[in-house]
Coordinates of C-alpha atoms in Angstrom, one line a residue:
M227 CA -61.8 4.9 -60.4
H228 CA -64.2 2.0 -60.9
P229 CA -63.6 -1.0 -60.7
L230 CA -60.6 -0.1 -58.5
K231 CA -61.0 1.2 -55.0
L232 CA -58.6 3.1 -52.7
V233 CA -58.9 2.3 -49.0
E234 CA -57.0 3.6 -46.0
T235 CA -55.9 0.5 -44.2
T236 CA -54.4 2.2 -41.2
P237 CA -53.9 6.0 -40.6
G238 CA -51.6 7.2 -43.4
K239 CA -51.4 3.9 -45.2
Y240 CA -53.4 3.1 -48.3
S241 CA -54.2 0.2 -50.6
L242 CA -55.4 0.4 -54.2
L243 CA -57.4 -2.8 -54.8
L244 CA -58.9 -4.5 -57.8
N245 CA -60.9 -7.8 -57.7
A246 CA -59.5 -9.8 -60.6
G247 CA -62.0 -11.1 -63.0
S248 CA -64.3 -8.1 -62.5
T249 CA -63.4 -5.8 -65.3
A250 CA -64.9 -5.0 -68.7
V251 CA -61.8 -6.2 -70.4
D252 CA -61.4 -9.7 -68.8
E253 CA -62.5 -11.5 -72.0
L254 CA -60.1 -9.5 -74.1
I255 CA -57.3 -10.2 -71.8
E256 CA -58.0 -13.9 -72.2
E257 CA -58.2 -13.5 -76.0
L258 CA -54.8 -11.9 -75.9
G259 CA -53.4 -15.1 -74.2
H260 CA -53.3 -13.9 -70.6
E261 CA -55.2 -14.6 -67.4
P262 CA -56.9 -11.6 -65.8
N263 CA -55.6 -12.3 -62.3
G264 CA -53.9 -10.0 -59.8
Y265 CA -50.5 -10.8 -61.2
F266 CA -51.5 -9.8 -64.7
W267 CA -52.8 -6.5 -63.3
E268 CA -49.5 -5.9 -61.5
G269 CA -47.9 -6.1 -64.9
V270 CA -50.4 -3.6 -66.2
A271 CA -49.4 -1.3 -63.3
Q272 CA -45.7 -1.8 -63.9
L273 CA -46.2 -0.9 -67.6
V274 CA -48.2 2.2 -66.7
V275 CA -45.6 3.4 -64.4
R276 CA -42.7 2.6 -66.7
N277 CA -44.2 4.0 -69.9
D278 CA -46.8 6.6 -68.9
A279 CA -46.2 7.7 -65.3
P280 CA -42.5 7.4 -64.5
D281 CA -43.0 10.0 -61.7
L282 CA -44.8 7.2 -59.7
A283 CA -41.7 4.9 -59.7
G284 CA -40.6 4.2 -56.1
R285 CA -43.7 5.8 -54.6
L286 CA -45.7 2.6 -54.2
A287 CA -45.3 -1.2 -53.9
Y288 CA -47.3 -4.2 -55.1
D289 CA -48.7 -7.2 -53.4
P290 CA -51.0 -9.0 -55.8
E291 CA -52.7 -12.4 -55.4
G292 CA -54.4 -14.6 -57.9
G293 CA -57.8 -13.1 -57.2
M294 CA -56.8 -9.5 -56.4
F295 CA -54.4 -6.7 -57.5
C296 CA -53.1 -4.6 -54.7
A297 CA -50.7 -1.6 -54.8
Y298 CA -50.0 0.1 -51.4
G299 CA -48.0 2.8 -49.7
T300 CA -48.3 6.1 -47.8
D301 CA -48.5 8.3 -50.9
R302 CA -52.3 8.6 -51.5
A303 CA -51.8 10.9 -54.5
A304 CA -49.6 8.4 -56.3
L305 CA -52.1 5.6 -55.7
E306 CA -55.0 7.8 -56.9
H307 CA -53.0 8.6 -60.0
L308 CA -52.3 4.9 -60.7
G309 CA -55.9 4.0 -60.0
A310 CA -57.2 6.6 -62.5
R311 CA -54.9 5.3 -65.2
M312 CA -55.7 1.6 -64.5
S313 CA -59.4 2.3 -64.3
A314 CA -59.2 3.8 -67.8
L315 CA -57.6 0.5 -69.0
A316 CA -60.0 -1.7 -67.2
N317 CA -62.9 0.0 -69.0
D318 CA -61.5 0.5 -72.5
P319 CA -60.7 -2.6 -74.6
D320 CA -58.8 -0.6 -77.2
S321 CA -56.5 0.9 -74.6
M322 CA -55.9 -2.4 -73.0
R323 CA -55.1 -4.1 -76.3
E324 CA -52.6 -1.3 -77.1
L325 CA -50.9 -1.6 -73.6
V326 CA -50.5 -5.3 -73.9
A327 CA -49.2 -5.0 -77.5
R328 CA -46.7 -2.3 -76.4
G329 CA -45.6 -4.5 -73.5
E330 CA -45.1 -7.6 -75.6
E331 CA -43.2 -5.6 -78.3
S332 CA -40.8 -4.4 -75.6
G333 CA -40.3 -7.9 -74.3
F334 CA -42.3 -7.3 -71.1
E335 CA -43.4 -10.6 -69.4
F336 CA -46.8 -10.5 -67.7
D337 CA -46.6 -12.8 -64.7
D338 CA -50.0 -14.4 -65.0

């Protein structure tokens, strides 16, 4: 799930974390006109859920900051699923380029 990590913050409550600016696709994100901050990664997560994993909708929440992406909830399996999908994007420039293009074509606004 690298560079994301899943932590149990309190018993039965989990957070999926990504330190913004620590991925293999940061330069690409900037080339595409975005800032690879926590808010951008929230947009990535929203697109993943909307387009590729609609079964995750309503099973987690987001709380990003400038320097960190955070999704949280009590459904560990949902966070693991999202983490695996986001890890693939964070490590594959072609997949990230495709996701951003699909988002922009559909009118999605990244909040970065």
